[in-house]
PDB file of C-alpha atoms in Angstrom:
ATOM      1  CA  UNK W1086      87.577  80.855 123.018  1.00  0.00           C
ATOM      2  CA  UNK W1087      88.645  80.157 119.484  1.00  0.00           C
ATOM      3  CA  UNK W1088      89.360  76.527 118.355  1.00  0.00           C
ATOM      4  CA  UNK W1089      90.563  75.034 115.247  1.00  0.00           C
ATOM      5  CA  UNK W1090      90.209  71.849 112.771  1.00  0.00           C
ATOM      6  CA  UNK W1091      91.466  70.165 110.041  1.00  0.00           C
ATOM      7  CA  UNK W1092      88.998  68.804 107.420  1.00  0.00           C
ATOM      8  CA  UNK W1093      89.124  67.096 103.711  1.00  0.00           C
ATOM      9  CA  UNK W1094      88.707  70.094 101.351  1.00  0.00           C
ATOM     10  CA  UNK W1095      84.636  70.063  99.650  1.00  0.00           C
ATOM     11  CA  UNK W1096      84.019  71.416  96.551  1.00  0.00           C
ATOM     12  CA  UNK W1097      81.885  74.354  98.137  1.00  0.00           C
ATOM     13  CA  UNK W1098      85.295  75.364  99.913  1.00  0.00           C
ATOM     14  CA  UNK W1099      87.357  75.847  96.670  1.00  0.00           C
ATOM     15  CA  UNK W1100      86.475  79.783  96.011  1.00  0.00           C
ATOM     16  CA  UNK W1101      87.661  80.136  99.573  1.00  0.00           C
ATOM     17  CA  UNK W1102      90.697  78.660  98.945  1.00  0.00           C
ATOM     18  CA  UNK W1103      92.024  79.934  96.316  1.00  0.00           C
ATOM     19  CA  UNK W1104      90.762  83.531  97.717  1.00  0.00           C
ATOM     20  CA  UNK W1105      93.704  82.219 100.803  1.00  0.00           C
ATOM     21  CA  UNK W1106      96.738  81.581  98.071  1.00  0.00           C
ATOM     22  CA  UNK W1107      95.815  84.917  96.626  1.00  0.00           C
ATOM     23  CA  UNK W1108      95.503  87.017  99.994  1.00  0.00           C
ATOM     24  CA  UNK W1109      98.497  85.044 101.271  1.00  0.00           C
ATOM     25  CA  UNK W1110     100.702  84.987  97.951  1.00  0.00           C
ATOM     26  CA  UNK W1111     100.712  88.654  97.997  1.00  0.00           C
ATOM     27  CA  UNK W1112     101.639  89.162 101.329  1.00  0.00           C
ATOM     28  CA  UNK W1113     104.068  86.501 101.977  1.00  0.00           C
ATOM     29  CA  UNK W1114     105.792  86.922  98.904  1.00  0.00           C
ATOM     30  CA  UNK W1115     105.810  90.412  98.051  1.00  0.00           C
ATOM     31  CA  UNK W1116     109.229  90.325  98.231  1.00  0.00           C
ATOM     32  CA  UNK W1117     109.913  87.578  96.452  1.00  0.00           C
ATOM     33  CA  UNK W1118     108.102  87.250  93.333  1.00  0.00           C
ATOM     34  CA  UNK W1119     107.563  90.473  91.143  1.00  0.00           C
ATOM     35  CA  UNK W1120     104.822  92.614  91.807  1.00  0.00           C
ATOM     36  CA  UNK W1121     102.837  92.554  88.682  1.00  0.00           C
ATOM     37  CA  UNK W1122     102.770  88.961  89.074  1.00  0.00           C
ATOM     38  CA  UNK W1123     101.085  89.022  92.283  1.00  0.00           C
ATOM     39  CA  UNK W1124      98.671  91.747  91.004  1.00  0.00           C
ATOM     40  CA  UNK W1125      97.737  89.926  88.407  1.00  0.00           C
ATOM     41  CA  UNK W1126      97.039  86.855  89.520  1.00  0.00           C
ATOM     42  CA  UNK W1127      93.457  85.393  88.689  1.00  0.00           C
ATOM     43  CA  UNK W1128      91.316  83.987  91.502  1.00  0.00           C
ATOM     44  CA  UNK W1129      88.684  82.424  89.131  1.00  0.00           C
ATOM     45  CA  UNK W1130      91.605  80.904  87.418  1.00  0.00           C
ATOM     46  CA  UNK W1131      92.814  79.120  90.731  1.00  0.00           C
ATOM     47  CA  UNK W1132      89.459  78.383  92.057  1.00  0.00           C
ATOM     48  CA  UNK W1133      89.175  76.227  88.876  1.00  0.00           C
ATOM     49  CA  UNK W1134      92.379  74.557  89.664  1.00  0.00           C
ATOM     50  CA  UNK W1135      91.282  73.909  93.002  1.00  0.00           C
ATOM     51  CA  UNK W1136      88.176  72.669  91.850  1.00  0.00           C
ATOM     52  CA  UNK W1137      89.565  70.200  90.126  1.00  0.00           C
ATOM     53  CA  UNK W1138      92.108  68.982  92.784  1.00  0.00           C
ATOM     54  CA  UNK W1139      89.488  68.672  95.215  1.00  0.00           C
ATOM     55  CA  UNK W1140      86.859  66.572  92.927  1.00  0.00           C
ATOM     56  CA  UNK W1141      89.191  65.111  90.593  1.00  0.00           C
ATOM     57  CA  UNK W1142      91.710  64.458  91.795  1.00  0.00           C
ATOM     58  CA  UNK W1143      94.271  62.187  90.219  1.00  0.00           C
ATOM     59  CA  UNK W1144      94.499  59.403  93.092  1.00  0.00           C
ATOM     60  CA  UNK W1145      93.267  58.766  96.353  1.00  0.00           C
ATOM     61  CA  UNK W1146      96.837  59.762  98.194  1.00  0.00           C
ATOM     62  CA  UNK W1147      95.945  63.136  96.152  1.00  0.00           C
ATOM     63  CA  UNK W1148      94.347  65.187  99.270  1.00  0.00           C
ATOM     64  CA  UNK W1149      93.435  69.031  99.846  1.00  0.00           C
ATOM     65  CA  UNK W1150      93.279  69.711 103.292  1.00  0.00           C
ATOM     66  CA  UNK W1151      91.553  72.976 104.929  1.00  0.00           C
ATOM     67  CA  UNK W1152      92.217  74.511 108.270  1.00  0.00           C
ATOM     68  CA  UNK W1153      89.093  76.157 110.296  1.00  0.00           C
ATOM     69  CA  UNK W1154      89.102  78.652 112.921  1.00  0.00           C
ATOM     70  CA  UNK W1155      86.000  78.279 114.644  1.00  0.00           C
ATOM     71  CA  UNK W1156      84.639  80.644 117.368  1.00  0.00           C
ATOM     72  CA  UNK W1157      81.287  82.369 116.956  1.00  0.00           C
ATOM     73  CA  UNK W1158      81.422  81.343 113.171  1.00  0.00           C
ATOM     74  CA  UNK W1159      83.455  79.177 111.753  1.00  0.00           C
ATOM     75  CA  UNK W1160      86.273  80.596 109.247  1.00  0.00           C
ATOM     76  CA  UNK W1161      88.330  78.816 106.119  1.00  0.00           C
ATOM     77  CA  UNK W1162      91.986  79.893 107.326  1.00  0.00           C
ATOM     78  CA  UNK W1163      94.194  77.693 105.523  1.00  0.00           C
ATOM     79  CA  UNK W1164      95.047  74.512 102.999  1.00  0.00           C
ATOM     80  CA  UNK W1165      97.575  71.868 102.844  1.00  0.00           C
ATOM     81  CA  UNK W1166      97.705  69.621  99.137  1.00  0.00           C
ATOM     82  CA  UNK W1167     100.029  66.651  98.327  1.00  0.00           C
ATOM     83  CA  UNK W1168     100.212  63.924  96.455  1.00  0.00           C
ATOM     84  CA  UNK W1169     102.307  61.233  95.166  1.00  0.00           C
ATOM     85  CA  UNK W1170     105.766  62.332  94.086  1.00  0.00           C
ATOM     86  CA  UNK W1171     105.821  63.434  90.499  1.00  0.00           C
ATOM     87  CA  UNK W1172     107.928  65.143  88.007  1.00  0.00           C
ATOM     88  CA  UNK W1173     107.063  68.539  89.537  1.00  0.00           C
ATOM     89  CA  UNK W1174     109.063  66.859  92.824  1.00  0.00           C
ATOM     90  CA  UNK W1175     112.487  66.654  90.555  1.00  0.00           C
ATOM     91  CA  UNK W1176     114.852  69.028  90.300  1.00  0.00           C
ATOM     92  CA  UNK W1177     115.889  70.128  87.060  1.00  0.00           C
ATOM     93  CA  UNK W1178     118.272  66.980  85.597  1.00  0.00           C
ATOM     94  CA  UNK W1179     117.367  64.481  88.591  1.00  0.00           C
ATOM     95  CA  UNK W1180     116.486  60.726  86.786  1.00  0.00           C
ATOM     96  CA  UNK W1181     112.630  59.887  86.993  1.00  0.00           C
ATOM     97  CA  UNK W1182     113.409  57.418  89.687  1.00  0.00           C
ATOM     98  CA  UNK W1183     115.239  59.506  92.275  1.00  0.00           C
ATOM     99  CA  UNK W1184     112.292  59.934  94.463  1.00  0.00           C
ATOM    100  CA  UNK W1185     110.493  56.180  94.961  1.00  0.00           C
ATOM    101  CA  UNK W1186     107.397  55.539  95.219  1.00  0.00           C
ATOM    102  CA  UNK W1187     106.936  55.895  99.355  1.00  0.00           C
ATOM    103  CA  UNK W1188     107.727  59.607  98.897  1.00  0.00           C
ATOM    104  CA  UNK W1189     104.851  61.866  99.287  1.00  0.00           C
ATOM    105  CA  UNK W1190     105.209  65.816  97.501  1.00  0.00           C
ATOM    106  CA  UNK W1191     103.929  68.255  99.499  1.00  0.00           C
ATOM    107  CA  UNK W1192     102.497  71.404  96.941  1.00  0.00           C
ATOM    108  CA  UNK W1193     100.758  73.766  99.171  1.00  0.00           C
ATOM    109  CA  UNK W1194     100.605  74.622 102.723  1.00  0.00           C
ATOM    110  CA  UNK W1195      99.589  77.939 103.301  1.00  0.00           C
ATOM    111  CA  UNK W1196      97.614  80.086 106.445  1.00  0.00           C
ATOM    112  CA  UNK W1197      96.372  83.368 105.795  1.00  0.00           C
ATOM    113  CA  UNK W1198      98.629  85.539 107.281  1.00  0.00           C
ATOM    114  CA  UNK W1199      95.571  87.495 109.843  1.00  0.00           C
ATOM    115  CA  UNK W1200      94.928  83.972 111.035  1.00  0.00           C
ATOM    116  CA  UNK W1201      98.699  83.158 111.328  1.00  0.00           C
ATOM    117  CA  UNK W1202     100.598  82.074 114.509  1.00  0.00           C
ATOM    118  CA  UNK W1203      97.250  80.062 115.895  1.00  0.00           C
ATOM    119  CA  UNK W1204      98.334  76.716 115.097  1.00  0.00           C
ATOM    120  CA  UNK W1205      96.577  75.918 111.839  1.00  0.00           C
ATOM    121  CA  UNK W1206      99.765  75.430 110.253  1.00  0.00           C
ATOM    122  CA  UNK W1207     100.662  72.467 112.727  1.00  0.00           C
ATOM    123  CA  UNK W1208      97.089  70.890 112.999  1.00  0.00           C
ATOM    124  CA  UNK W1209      97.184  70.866 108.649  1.00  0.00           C
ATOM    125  CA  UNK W1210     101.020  69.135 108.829  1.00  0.00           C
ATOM    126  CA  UNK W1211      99.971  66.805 111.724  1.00  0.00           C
ATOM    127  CA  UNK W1212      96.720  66.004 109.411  1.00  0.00           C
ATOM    128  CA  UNK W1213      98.777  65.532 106.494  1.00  0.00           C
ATOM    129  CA  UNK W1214     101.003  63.059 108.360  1.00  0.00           C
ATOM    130  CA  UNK W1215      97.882  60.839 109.747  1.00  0.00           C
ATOM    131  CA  UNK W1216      96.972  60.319 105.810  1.00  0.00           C
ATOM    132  CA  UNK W1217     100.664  59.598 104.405  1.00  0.00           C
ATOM    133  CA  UNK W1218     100.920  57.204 107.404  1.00  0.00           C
ATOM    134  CA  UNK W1219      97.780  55.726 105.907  1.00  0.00           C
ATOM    135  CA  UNK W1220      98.841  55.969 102.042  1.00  0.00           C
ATOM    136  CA  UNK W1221     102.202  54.176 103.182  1.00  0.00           C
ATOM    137  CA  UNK W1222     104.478  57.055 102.526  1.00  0.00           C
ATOM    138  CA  UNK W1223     107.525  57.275 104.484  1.00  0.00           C
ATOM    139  CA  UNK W1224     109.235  60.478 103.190  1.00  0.00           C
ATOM    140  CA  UNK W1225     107.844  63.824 102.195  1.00  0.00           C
ATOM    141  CA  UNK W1226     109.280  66.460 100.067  1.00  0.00           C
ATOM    142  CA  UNK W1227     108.447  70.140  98.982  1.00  0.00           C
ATOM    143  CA  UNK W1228     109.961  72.782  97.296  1.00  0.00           C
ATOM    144  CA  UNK W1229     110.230  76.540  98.984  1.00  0.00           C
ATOM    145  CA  UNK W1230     111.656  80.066  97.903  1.00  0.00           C
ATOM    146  CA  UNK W1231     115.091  80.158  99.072  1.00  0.00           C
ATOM    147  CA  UNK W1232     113.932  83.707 100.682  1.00  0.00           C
ATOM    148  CA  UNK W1233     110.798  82.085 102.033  1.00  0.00           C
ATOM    149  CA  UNK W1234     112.324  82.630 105.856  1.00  0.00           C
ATOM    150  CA  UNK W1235     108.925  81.934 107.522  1.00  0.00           C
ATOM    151  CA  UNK W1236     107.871  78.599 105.706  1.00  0.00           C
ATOM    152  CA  UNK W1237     111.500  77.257 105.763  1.00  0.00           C
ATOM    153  CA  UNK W1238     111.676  78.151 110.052  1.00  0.00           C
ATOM    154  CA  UNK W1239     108.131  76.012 110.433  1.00  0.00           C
ATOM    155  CA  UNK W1240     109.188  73.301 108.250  1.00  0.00           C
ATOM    156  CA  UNK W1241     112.349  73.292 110.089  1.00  0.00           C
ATOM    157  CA  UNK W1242     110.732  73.494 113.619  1.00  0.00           C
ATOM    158  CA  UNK W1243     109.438  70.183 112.513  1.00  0.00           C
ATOM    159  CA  UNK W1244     112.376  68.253 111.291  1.00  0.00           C
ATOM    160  CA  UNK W1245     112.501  69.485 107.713  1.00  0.00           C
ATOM    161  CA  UNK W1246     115.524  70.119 106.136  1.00  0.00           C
ATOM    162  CA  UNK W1247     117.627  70.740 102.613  1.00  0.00           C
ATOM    163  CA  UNK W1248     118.012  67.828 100.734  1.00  0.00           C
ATOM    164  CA  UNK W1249     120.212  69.105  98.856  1.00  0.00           C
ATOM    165  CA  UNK W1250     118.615  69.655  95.520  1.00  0.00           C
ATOM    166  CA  UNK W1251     117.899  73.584  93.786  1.00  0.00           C
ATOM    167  CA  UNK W1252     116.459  74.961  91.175  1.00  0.00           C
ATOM    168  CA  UNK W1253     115.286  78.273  90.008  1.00  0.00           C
ATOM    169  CA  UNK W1254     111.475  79.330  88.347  1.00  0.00           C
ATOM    170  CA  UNK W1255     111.182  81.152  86.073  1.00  0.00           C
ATOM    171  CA  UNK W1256     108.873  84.353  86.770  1.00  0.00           C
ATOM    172  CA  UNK W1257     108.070  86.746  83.967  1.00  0.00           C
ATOM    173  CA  UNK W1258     111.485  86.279  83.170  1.00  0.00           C
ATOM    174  CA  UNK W1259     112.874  86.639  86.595  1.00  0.00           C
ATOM    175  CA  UNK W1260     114.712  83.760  88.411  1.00  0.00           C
ATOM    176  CA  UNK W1261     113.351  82.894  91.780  1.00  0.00           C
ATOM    177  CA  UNK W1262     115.430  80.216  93.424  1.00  0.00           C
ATOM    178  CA  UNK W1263     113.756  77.317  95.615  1.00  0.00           C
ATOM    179  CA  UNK W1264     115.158  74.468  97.623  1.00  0.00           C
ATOM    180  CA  UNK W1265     113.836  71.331  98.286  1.00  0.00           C
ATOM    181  CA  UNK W1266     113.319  70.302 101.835  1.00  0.00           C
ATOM    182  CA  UNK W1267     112.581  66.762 102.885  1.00  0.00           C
ATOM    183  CA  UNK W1268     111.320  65.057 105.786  1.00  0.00           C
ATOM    184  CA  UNK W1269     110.982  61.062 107.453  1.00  0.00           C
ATOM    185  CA  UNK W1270     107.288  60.190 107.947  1.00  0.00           C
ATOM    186  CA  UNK W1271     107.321  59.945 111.403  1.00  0.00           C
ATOM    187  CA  UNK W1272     106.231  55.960 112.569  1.00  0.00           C
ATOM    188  CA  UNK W1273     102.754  56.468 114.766  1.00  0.00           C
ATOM    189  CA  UNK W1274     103.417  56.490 118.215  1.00  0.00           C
ATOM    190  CA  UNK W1275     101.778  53.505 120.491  1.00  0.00           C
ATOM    191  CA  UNK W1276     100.786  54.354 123.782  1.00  0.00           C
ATOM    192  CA  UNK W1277     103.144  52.775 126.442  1.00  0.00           C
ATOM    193  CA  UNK W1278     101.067  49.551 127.843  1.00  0.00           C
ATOM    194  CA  UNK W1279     100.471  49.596 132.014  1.00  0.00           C
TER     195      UNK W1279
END
């Protein structure tokens, strides 16, 4: 029987990670980004980028969480970043101050699609939660393709929803609209006393 974990992100786990964006960028958004994009894509580039998120990263509330199947060996299935609210939270015109300081930016959370449907995806939001909790956070944001059905269902499944604010990126000069989604840190539950 398989069973899964959540763990801090090491710096040995980086190549592995960004291998997962790639394999699950272009499958999960084939459709949505242009397909040169996706093919050309550099994983040494984005291990590098990982690398540096994981050892460097620009705060302690900065995490990069990894999902592991483990069975007869253990596999690197999935990651989960955020960090402190930052420009790259904003929509396009939105003051500096419209997201305060107990709001937490989700950037990544992605399962490889072969590994999908096992619960990783839970186990890394659930994680995530435990450490904003922590870090004193009590809303989360992230931005998703508008056509993203399959993030936008889980994040709804968990109490996710629009906020309200748009905005479109700009891919090899193609316009791929997002919306950000936005969440209540949930208060810990205390066990009832007997």
């Amino acid at each position: 029987m398989a069973e899964g974990y959540v763990r801090p992100a090491r710096p040995e786990d980086v190549a592995e990670i960004a291998r997962i964006q790639l394999a699950t960028w272009r499958v999960a958004y084939r459709r949505i980004l242009p397909r040169h994009v996706l093919d050309n894509l550099d994983e040494a580039y984005l291990a590098r980028r990982w690398g540096a998120a994981v050892q460097e990263p620009p705060s302690g509330a900065h995490r990069v969480l990894v999902a592991v199947e483990q069975a007869a060996q253990s596999y690197l299935v999935g990651f989960a970043a955020s960090g402190p609210a930052d420009a790259e939270a904003l929509a396009p015109g939105e003051p500096a101050d419209a997201l305060a300081s107990g709001v937490v930016a989700v950037t990544d959370l992605l399962v490889e699609p072969r590994w999908g449907r096992r619960g990783h995806g839970s186990r890394l939001l659930a994680a995530a939660v435990e450490h904003w909790r922590a870090d004193g956070f009590d809303r989360a944001v992230a931005w998703t393709f508008d056509a993203d059905a399959a993030t936008r269902a889980f994040l709804g499944s968990t109490g996710w929803e629009p906020d309200g604010a748009t905005r479109a990126l700009d891919v090899d000069d193609m316009l791929v609209p997002q919306l950000r989604l936005h969440v209540a840190v949930p208060e810990e539950k205390v066990p009832a006393q007997r």
